């Protein structure tokens, strides 16, 4: 049996969410598909509802991908307790749900582009653009995080590379519909992201440059709305004390915060920083250290220009509060990325009363200009670049793809497929620590030091020629 995506049920759900479009109307939650398609401006409602579902599904991905990485440890019992191991079984409900999210977004976008567009003569290019980028993003999610998935409802399983190529085909359709330079920059960035993961350096660089020519500082986010129950689940995990960051990333947490009880922070899904990272990585692949350092310098300038939120009261965090293990909560602690790395200051910030904290919420980094200027060889530059990738994409659900981890084809999807057995085991590279090693560290309270067990950016560089990571090497 294959996963099914009940579009009639989805239509009813979206009609039930019409107050996001016209909040004063009374909506009949029992409306059927035909009535929906005959309603006034059904495409406006469909796009609005699809974007709502996109935001919700992105928050689910971010929540689970962050604990699947070395960014966060789930210090409580809520959310997955096995993704931290990492243990990724094809029978796991979270694996199934993430796969279902990919398929649902794809099918919802397709339904809007075909059935709803045909029924609504007022459908416009802006609406088609929104549905196309959501469809493309569903293929990006499949290509970044799964070994293989179907590319259509009830279809055969296709390996991850096929999903990224399909994403690029959909982005080619979306680009002519872009209404302004920021939208063009967004599409080119998604294209560069797909080409980068595929190791297509020429296309990745071309689209990265085109994006930067359109906008050197754009970012695109999905929005949430507490009034209408569109909640960022990743925010709940990160703002509360159940997810704890790896200590050397402490200064970036919480990226999602509440200044009032109703605040729901957006999630960034694309930004100009990615293009500069791609250009720097491409330069290193060509052994052009000077060019790579120039791109990293431009990147650092952009990151430093991004906004921050001051006066965040994170005093209830405690970095322990009865969880599974204690995390440092004192700015006098120095942190080393591994037992072989140097100790660094200012990575842990003071959240204790009466202190308030300041957090970057688009991009942040601990990298300095002196660190970039001091790069004198390919490997050190590549390690610093991947540290910047980790910090810049922190809490955006991107890290597992850089670590080469891929989720299996779920049990429900695999049943009855002749080529499915090869994909029902997760792919975890041999150099990725098991048994919680990604999140492991030790604290020396007397010396006030924290030692991370594995510097995964250094580990990635050591295995840069492995097919599953660092696609330009």
Coordinates of C-alpha atoms in Angstrom, one line a residue:
X1 CA 0.0 0.0 0.0
X2 CA 1.3 3.5 -0.9
X3 CA 0.9 6.7 1.1
X4 CA -2.2 8.5 -0.1
X5 CA -2.8 12.2 0.0
X6 CA -6.6 12.8 0.3
X7 CA -7.1 16.0 -1.7
X8 CA -10.8 16.2 -0.8
X9 CA -9.8 16.1 2.9
X10 CA -7.1 18.7 2.3
X11 CA -9.6 20.9 0.5
X12 CA -11.9 20.7 3.4
X13 CA -9.0 21.6 5.7
X14 CA -8.1 24.6 3.6
X15 CA -11.7 25.8 3.4
X16 CA -11.7 25.5 7.2
X17 CA -8.7 27.8 7.2
X18 CA -10.3 30.5 5.1
X19 CA -10.3 33.0 7.9
X20 CA -6.6 33.5 7.1
X21 CA -7.9 35.2 3.9
X22 CA -11.3 36.6 4.9
X23 CA -11.5 36.4 8.7
X24 CA -15.0 37.8 9.0
X25 CA -16.7 35.2 6.8
X26 CA -18.5 32.2 8.2
X27 CA -17.1 29.1 6.6
X28 CA -18.9 25.7 6.3
X29 CA -16.4 23.1 7.2
X30 CA -18.4 20.4 5.4
X31 CA -18.1 22.0 1.9
X32 CA -17.2 19.4 -0.8
X33 CA -14.7 19.7 -3.6
X34 CA -17.1 20.8 -6.2
X35 CA -18.5 23.5 -4.0
X36 CA -15.0 24.7 -3.3
X37 CA -14.1 24.9 -6.9
X38 CA -17.3 26.8 -7.7
X39 CA -16.6 29.3 -4.8
X40 CA -15.4 32.8 -5.4
X41 CA -11.6 32.9 -6.0
X42 CA -10.8 29.3 -5.0
X43 CA -7.2 29.7 -6.1
X44 CA -6.6 32.5 -3.5
X45 CA -7.9 30.2 -0.8
X46 CA -5.9 27.2 -2.1
X47 CA -2.6 29.1 -2.3
X48 CA -3.2 30.6 1.2
X49 CA -3.9 27.2 2.6
X50 CA -1.0 25.5 0.9
X51 CA 1.4 28.1 2.2
X52 CA -0.1 27.5 5.7
X53 CA 0.6 23.8 5.3
X54 CA 4.1 24.5 4.0
X55 CA 4.9 26.5 7.1
X56 CA 3.6 23.8 9.4
X57 CA 5.5 21.1 7.6
X58 CA 8.7 23.1 7.6
X59 CA 8.5 23.5 11.3
X60 CA 8.2 19.7 11.7
X61 CA 11.3 19.2 9.5
X62 CA 13.3 21.8 11.4
X63 CA 12.3 20.3 14.7
X64 CA 13.5 16.8 13.8
X65 CA 16.4 17.6 11.5
X66 CA 18.0 19.8 14.3
X67 CA 18.1 16.9 16.7
X68 CA 19.3 14.5 14.0
X69 CA 22.4 16.7 13.7
X70 CA 25.1 17.9 16.1
X71 CA 23.2 21.2 16.5
X72 CA 20.8 20.2 19.3
X73 CA 20.2 17.5 21.8
X74 CA 16.7 16.6 23.0
X75 CA 17.1 16.9 26.8
X76 CA 13.6 15.9 27.6
X77 CA 11.0 13.2 26.6
X78 CA 9.0 15.3 24.1
X79 CA 9.9 14.9 20.4
X80 CA 12.0 12.1 19.1
X81 CA 14.4 10.3 21.5
X82 CA 16.0 8.2 18.7
X83 CA 17.0 10.8 16.1
X84 CA 19.7 12.0 18.5
X85 CA 21.3 8.5 18.5
X86 CA 20.9 8.6 15.4
X87 CA 18.5 5.6 15.0
X88 CA 16.4 6.0 11.9
X89 CA 14.0 3.0 11.4
X90 CA 11.7 2.7 8.4
X91 CA 9.0 1.8 10.9
X92 CA 9.4 5.1 12.9
X93 CA 6.3 7.2 12.8
X94 CA 8.4 10.4 12.5
X95 CA 10.1 9.0 9.4
X96 CA 6.7 8.2 7.9
X97 CA 5.3 11.6 8.8
X98 CA 8.2 13.5 7.3
X99 CA 7.8 11.5 4.1
X100 CA 4.1 12.2 4.1
X101 CA 4.8 15.9 4.4
X102 CA 6.9 15.8 1.3
X103 CA 4.2 14.0 -0.7
X104 CA 1.4 16.2 0.6
X105 CA 3.1 19.4 -0.3
X106 CA 3.9 18.2 -3.8
X107 CA 0.3 17.0 -4.4
X108 CA -1.3 20.1 -2.9
X109 CA 0.8 22.3 -5.2
X110 CA 0.0 20.1 -8.2
X111 CA -3.8 20.1 -7.4
X112 CA -3.7 23.9 -7.3
X113 CA -1.7 24.2 -10.6
X114 CA -4.1 21.9 -12.4
X115 CA -7.6 21.4 -11.0
X116 CA -7.9 24.7 -9.1
X117 CA -6.3 26.8 -11.9
X118 CA -8.6 25.3 -14.4
X119 CA -11.7 26.1 -12.3
X120 CA -10.6 29.7 -11.4
X121 CA -10.3 32.0 -14.4
X122 CA -8.8 34.6 -12.1
X123 CA -5.7 32.5 -11.4
X124 CA -2.6 34.7 -11.9
X125 CA 1.1 34.3 -12.3
X126 CA 1.8 35.3 -8.7
X127 CA -0.3 32.4 -7.4
X128 CA 1.3 30.0 -9.8
X129 CA 4.7 31.2 -8.7
X130 CA 3.8 30.4 -5.0
X131 CA 2.6 26.9 -5.8
X132 CA 5.6 26.1 -8.1
X133 CA 8.2 27.1 -5.5
X134 CA 6.4 25.0 -2.8
X135 CA 6.4 22.1 -5.3
X136 CA 10.1 22.6 -6.0
X137 CA 10.8 22.8 -2.3
X138 CA 9.1 19.5 -1.7
X139 CA 11.6 17.9 -4.1
X140 CA 14.4 19.7 -2.4
X141 CA 13.3 18.2 0.9
X142 CA 13.2 14.7 -0.7
X143 CA 16.6 15.2 -2.3
X144 CA 18.3 16.5 0.8
X145 CA 17.0 14.2 3.5
X146 CA 15.8 10.9 2.0
X147 CA 17.5 8.0 0.2
X148 CA 14.6 7.6 -2.2
X149 CA 10.9 8.5 -2.6
X150 CA 8.3 8.4 -5.2
X151 CA 8.1 11.6 -7.4
X152 CA 4.3 11.2 -7.8
X153 CA 1.5 9.7 -5.8
X154 CA 1.5 6.0 -6.3
X155 CA 4.6 6.2 -8.5
X156 CA 7.8 4.2 -8.3
X157 CA 10.6 5.1 -6.0
X158 CA 13.3 7.4 -7.4
X159 CA 16.7 8.0 -5.7
X160 CA 17.5 11.4 -4.2
X161 CA 19.4 12.7 -7.2
X162 CA 16.2 12.4 -9.3
X163 CA 14.3 14.6 -6.9
X164 CA 16.9 17.3 -7.0
X165 CA 16.9 17.3 -10.8
X166 CA 13.1 17.5 -10.8
X167 CA 13.3 20.4 -8.3
X168 CA 15.4 22.2 -10.9
X169 CA 12.9 21.5 -13.6
X170 CA 10.1 23.0 -11.5
X171 CA 12.3 26.0 -10.6
X172 CA 12.8 26.6 -14.4
X173 CA 9.0 26.9 -14.6
X174 CA 8.8 29.2 -11.6
X175 CA 11.5 31.7 -12.7
X176 CA 9.6 33.4 -15.5
X177 CA 6.7 34.0 -13.1
X178 CA 8.9 35.8 -10.6
X179 CA 7.5 39.3 -10.0
X180 CA 10.6 41.1 -8.8
X181 CA 14.3 40.7 -8.1
X182 CA 13.9 39.2 -4.7
X183 CA 11.7 36.5 -6.0
X184 CA 14.2 35.8 -8.8
X185 CA 17.0 35.7 -6.2
X186 CA 15.0 33.2 -4.2
X187 CA 14.5 30.9 -7.2
X188 CA 18.1 31.1 -8.3
X189 CA 19.2 30.3 -4.7
X190 CA 17.0 27.1 -4.5
X191 CA 18.5 26.1 -7.9
X192 CA 22.0 26.7 -6.7
X193 CA 21.2 24.6 -3.6
X194 CA 20.0 21.7 -5.7
X195 CA 23.0 21.9 -8.0
X196 CA 25.4 22.1 -5.1
X197 CA 24.1 18.9 -3.5
X198 CA 24.3 17.2 -6.9
X199 CA 27.9 18.3 -7.2
X200 CA 27.2 20.3 -10.4
X201 CA 29.6 23.1 -9.7
X202 CA 29.1 24.9 -13.0
X203 CA 25.3 25.2 -12.5
X204 CA 25.6 26.0 -8.8
X205 CA 28.0 28.8 -9.4
X206 CA 26.0 30.2 -12.3
X207 CA 22.8 30.4 -10.3
X208 CA 24.5 31.6 -7.2
X209 CA 25.9 34.5 -9.2
X210 CA 22.6 35.2 -10.8
X211 CA 20.9 35.3 -7.4
X212 CA 23.4 37.7 -6.0
X213 CA 23.1 39.9 -9.1
X214 CA 19.3 40.1 -8.3
X215 CA 19.8 40.7 -4.6
X216 CA 22.9 40.5 -2.4
X217 CA 21.0 40.4 0.9
X218 CA 17.6 38.8 0.3
X219 CA 16.0 36.2 2.6
X220 CA 12.7 34.3 2.3
X221 CA 10.7 33.0 5.3
X222 CA 7.6 31.0 6.1
X223 CA 5.3 32.8 8.5
X224 CA 3.3 31.5 11.4
X225 CA 0.1 32.9 13.0
X226 CA -0.8 32.1 16.7
X227 CA -4.2 33.7 16.3
X228 CA -5.2 31.1 13.7
X229 CA -3.3 28.2 15.2
X230 CA -0.5 28.1 12.7
X231 CA 2.3 27.4 15.2
X232 CA 6.0 26.9 14.8
X233 CA 6.7 23.6 16.6
X234 CA 10.4 24.1 16.3
X235 CA 10.0 27.3 18.3
X236 CA 8.2 25.4 21.1
X237 CA 11.2 22.9 21.3
X238 CA 13.9 25.6 21.1
X239 CA 12.4 28.4 23.1
X240 CA 11.5 26.0 25.9
X241 CA 14.2 24.0 27.6
X242 CA 13.8 20.6 26.0
X243 CA 16.2 21.2 23.1
X244 CA 19.8 22.2 24.2
X245 CA 22.4 23.4 21.7
X246 CA 25.9 22.0 21.4
X247 CA 27.8 24.3 23.7
X248 CA 29.9 25.9 21.0
X249 CA 26.6 27.0 19.3
X250 CA 25.1 28.4 22.5
X251 CA 25.5 32.0 21.3
X252 CA 23.0 31.4 18.5
X253 CA 20.2 30.0 20.7
X254 CA 17.3 30.7 20.8
X255 CA 16.8 31.6 17.2
X256 CA 13.1 31.3 17.8
X257 CA 11.9 33.2 20.8
X258 CA 9.0 35.0 22.3
X259 CA 8.9 38.6 23.3
X260 CA 5.2 38.2 24.1
X261 CA 3.1 35.2 24.7
X262 CA 1.7 35.2 21.2
X263 CA 4.9 35.6 19.2
X264 CA 5.6 33.0 16.5
X265 CA 8.9 33.5 14.8
X266 CA 9.3 32.7 11.1
X267 CA 11.6 30.1 9.6
X268 CA 14.1 31.2 6.9
X269 CA 14.0 28.9 3.9
X270 CA 16.5 30.6 1.6
X271 CA 18.9 33.6 1.9
X272 CA 21.8 35.2 0.1
X273 CA 24.3 33.7 2.4
X274 CA 23.9 30.3 0.7
X275 CA 25.2 31.7 -2.6
X276 CA 28.3 33.1 -1.1
X277 CA 29.0 29.8 0.7
X278 CA 28.6 28.0 -2.6
X279 CA 31.0 30.4 -4.4
X280 CA 33.6 30.1 -1.7
X281 CA 33.3 26.3 -1.8
X282 CA 33.6 26.3 -5.6
X283 CA 36.8 28.4 -5.3
X284 CA 38.3 26.0 -2.9
X285 CA 37.5 23.1 -5.2
X286 CA 39.5 24.9 -7.8
X287 CA 42.4 25.5 -5.3
X288 CA 41.8 29.2 -5.4
X289 CA 42.3 30.1 -1.7
X290 CA 42.5 33.8 -2.4
X291 CA 39.1 33.9 -4.1
X292 CA 37.6 31.7 -1.4
X293 CA 38.8 34.1 1.3
X294 CA 37.3 37.0 -0.6
X295 CA 33.9 35.3 -0.8
X296 CA 34.1 34.4 2.9
X297 CA 34.9 38.0 3.7
X298 CA 31.9 39.2 1.7
X299 CA 29.8 36.6 3.5
X300 CA 31.0 37.7 6.9
X301 CA 30.1 41.3 6.1
X302 CA 26.6 40.2 5.1
X303 CA 26.1 38.1 8.3
X304 CA 27.3 41.0 10.5
X305 CA 24.7 43.2 8.8
X306 CA 21.8 41.0 9.6
X307 CA 19.4 42.1 12.4
X308 CA 19.6 40.8 16.0
X309 CA 16.9 40.7 18.7
X310 CA 18.1 42.3 21.9
X311 CA 16.6 42.1 25.4
X312 CA 15.4 38.5 25.2
X313 CA 14.6 37.1 28.6
X314 CA 15.9 33.6 28.5
X315 CA 16.5 33.3 32.3
X316 CA 14.2 30.3 32.7
X317 CA 16.4 28.3 30.4
X318 CA 18.8 27.2 33.1
X319 CA 20.6 24.8 30.6
X320 CA 19.4 21.9 32.8
X321 CA 16.2 22.2 34.8
X322 CA 15.9 18.5 35.5
X323 CA 16.8 17.3 32.0
X324 CA 18.9 14.3 31.0
X325 CA 22.2 16.2 31.2
X326 CA 23.6 19.5 32.3
X327 CA 24.8 22.1 29.8
X328 CA 27.1 25.0 30.6
X329 CA 25.4 28.3 31.5
X330 CA 28.3 30.5 32.4
X331 CA 30.1 32.9 29.9
X332 CA 33.4 32.2 31.6
X333 CA 33.5 28.7 30.2
X334 CA 35.8 28.3 27.2
X335 CA 34.9 25.8 24.5
X336 CA 37.0 23.6 22.3
X337 CA 35.4 21.9 19.2
X338 CA 37.3 18.7 20.0
X339 CA 40.1 17.6 22.3
X340 CA 42.6 18.6 19.6
X341 CA 41.2 22.1 19.0
X342 CA 42.0 25.4 20.8
X343 CA 39.8 26.8 23.5
X344 CA 37.6 29.7 22.4
X345 CA 35.9 32.4 24.4
X346 CA 32.5 34.1 24.0
X347 CA 30.6 31.1 22.7
X348 CA 28.5 30.7 25.8
X349 CA 26.4 33.7 26.8
X350 CA 25.0 34.7 30.2
X351 CA 21.3 34.0 30.6
X352 CA 21.2 34.1 34.3
X353 CA 19.2 36.9 36.1
X354 CA 19.3 39.8 35.6
X355 CA 20.9 39.4 32.2
X356 CA 19.0 39.6 28.9
X357 CA 20.5 38.2 25.7
X358 CA 20.9 39.3 22.2
X359 CA 20.5 36.7 19.4
X360 CA 20.9 36.9 15.6
X361 CA 17.7 35.5 14.0
X362 CA 18.6 35.5 10.2
X363 CA 22.2 34.5 10.4
X364 CA 25.0 34.5 12.9
X365 CA 28.6 33.3 13.1
X366 CA 31.5 33.1 15.6
X367 CA 33.9 33.4 12.7
X368 CA 36.0 36.6 12.6
X369 CA 37.8 38.5 9.9
X370 CA 41.1 37.5 11.6
X371 CA 40.2 33.9 11.3
X372 CA 39.5 34.3 7.6
X373 CA 42.7 36.3 7.0
X374 CA 44.7 33.6 8.8
X375 CA 43.6 30.8 6.5
X376 CA 46.7 29.4 4.7
X377 CA 45.6 26.1 3.2
X378 CA 42.7 24.3 1.5
X379 CA 41.7 22.1 4.4
X380 CA 41.6 24.8 7.1
X381 CA 39.5 27.0 4.8
X382 CA 37.1 24.2 4.0
X383 CA 36.7 23.4 7.7
X384 CA 36.0 27.1 8.5
X385 CA 33.5 27.3 5.6
X386 CA 31.6 24.3 6.9
X387 CA 31.6 25.8 10.4
X388 CA 30.0 28.9 8.8
X389 CA 27.5 26.8 7.0
X390 CA 26.6 25.2 10.3
X391 CA 26.3 28.5 12.2
X392 CA 24.5 30.3 9.4
X393 CA 21.9 27.6 8.8
X394 CA 21.6 26.8 12.6
X395 CA 18.0 25.9 13.6
X396 CA 16.9 25.9 10.0
X397 CA 17.0 22.1 9.6
X398 CA 19.9 21.9 7.1
X399 CA 22.7 20.3 8.9
X400 CA 21.9 16.5 8.4
X401 CA 22.3 17.0 4.6
X402 CA 25.9 18.3 5.2
X403 CA 26.6 15.3 7.4
X404 CA 25.5 12.9 4.7
X405 CA 22.6 11.4 6.7
X406 CA 19.6 10.2 4.8
X407 CA 16.3 8.9 6.1
X408 CA 14.9 5.5 4.8
X409 CA 11.9 4.8 2.7
X410 CA 9.1 4.3 5.2
X411 CA 7.4 0.9 5.7
X412 CA 4.0 2.1 4.3
X413 CA 5.5 3.3 1.1
X414 CA 7.8 0.3 0.7
X415 CA 5.0 -2.3 0.7
X416 CA 4.5 -3.8 -2.7
X417 CA 7.4 -2.0 -4.4
X418 CA 9.9 -4.3 -6.1
X419 CA 12.8 -1.8 -5.8
X420 CA 12.0 -0.6 -2.3
X421 CA 14.1 -3.0 -0.1
X422 CA 17.3 -1.3 -1.0
X423 CA 16.1 2.0 0.6
X424 CA 14.4 0.8 3.8
X425 CA 17.6 1.3 5.8
X426 CA 18.8 4.8 6.7
X427 CA 22.1 5.9 5.3
X428 CA 24.4 7.1 8.0
X429 CA 28.0 7.5 6.9
X430 CA 30.5 5.4 8.8
X431 CA 32.3 8.5 10.1
X432 CA 29.2 9.9 11.8
X433 CA 29.4 9.0 15.5
X434 CA 26.7 6.7 16.9
X435 CA 25.2 6.3 20.4
X436 CA 24.7 10.0 20.9
X437 CA 28.3 10.9 19.9
X438 CA 27.2 13.8 17.8
X439 CA 26.0 15.7 20.9
X440 CA 28.7 14.5 23.3
X441 CA 30.9 16.8 25.4
X442 CA 32.6 17.0 28.8
X443 CA 32.6 19.8 31.3
X444 CA 35.5 20.6 33.6
X445 CA 33.9 22.9 36.2
X446 CA 37.2 23.6 37.9
X447 CA 39.0 24.8 34.8
X448 CA 35.7 26.1 33.3
X449 CA 36.2 24.4 30.0
X450 CA 33.9 22.5 27.7
X451 CA 35.3 19.9 25.3
X452 CA 33.2 18.7 22.4
X453 CA 34.0 15.1 21.6
X454 CA 33.8 15.3 17.8
X455 CA 34.5 18.4 15.7
X456 CA 32.3 17.3 12.9
X457 CA 33.5 20.0 10.5
X458 CA 37.0 18.7 10.8
X459 CA 35.6 15.1 10.4
X460 CA 33.9 16.2 7.2
X461 CA 37.1 17.6 5.8
X462 CA 38.9 14.4 6.7
X463 CA 36.3 12.5 4.6
X464 CA 35.8 15.2 2.0
X465 CA 36.3 12.7 -0.9
X466 CA 33.5 10.5 0.4
X467 CA 30.6 10.6 -2.1
X468 CA 27.9 11.5 0.5
X469 CA 29.5 14.8 1.7
X470 CA 31.2 17.9 0.4
X471 CA 29.9 17.5 -3.2
X472 CA 32.4 19.8 -4.8
X473 CA 35.5 17.9 -3.5

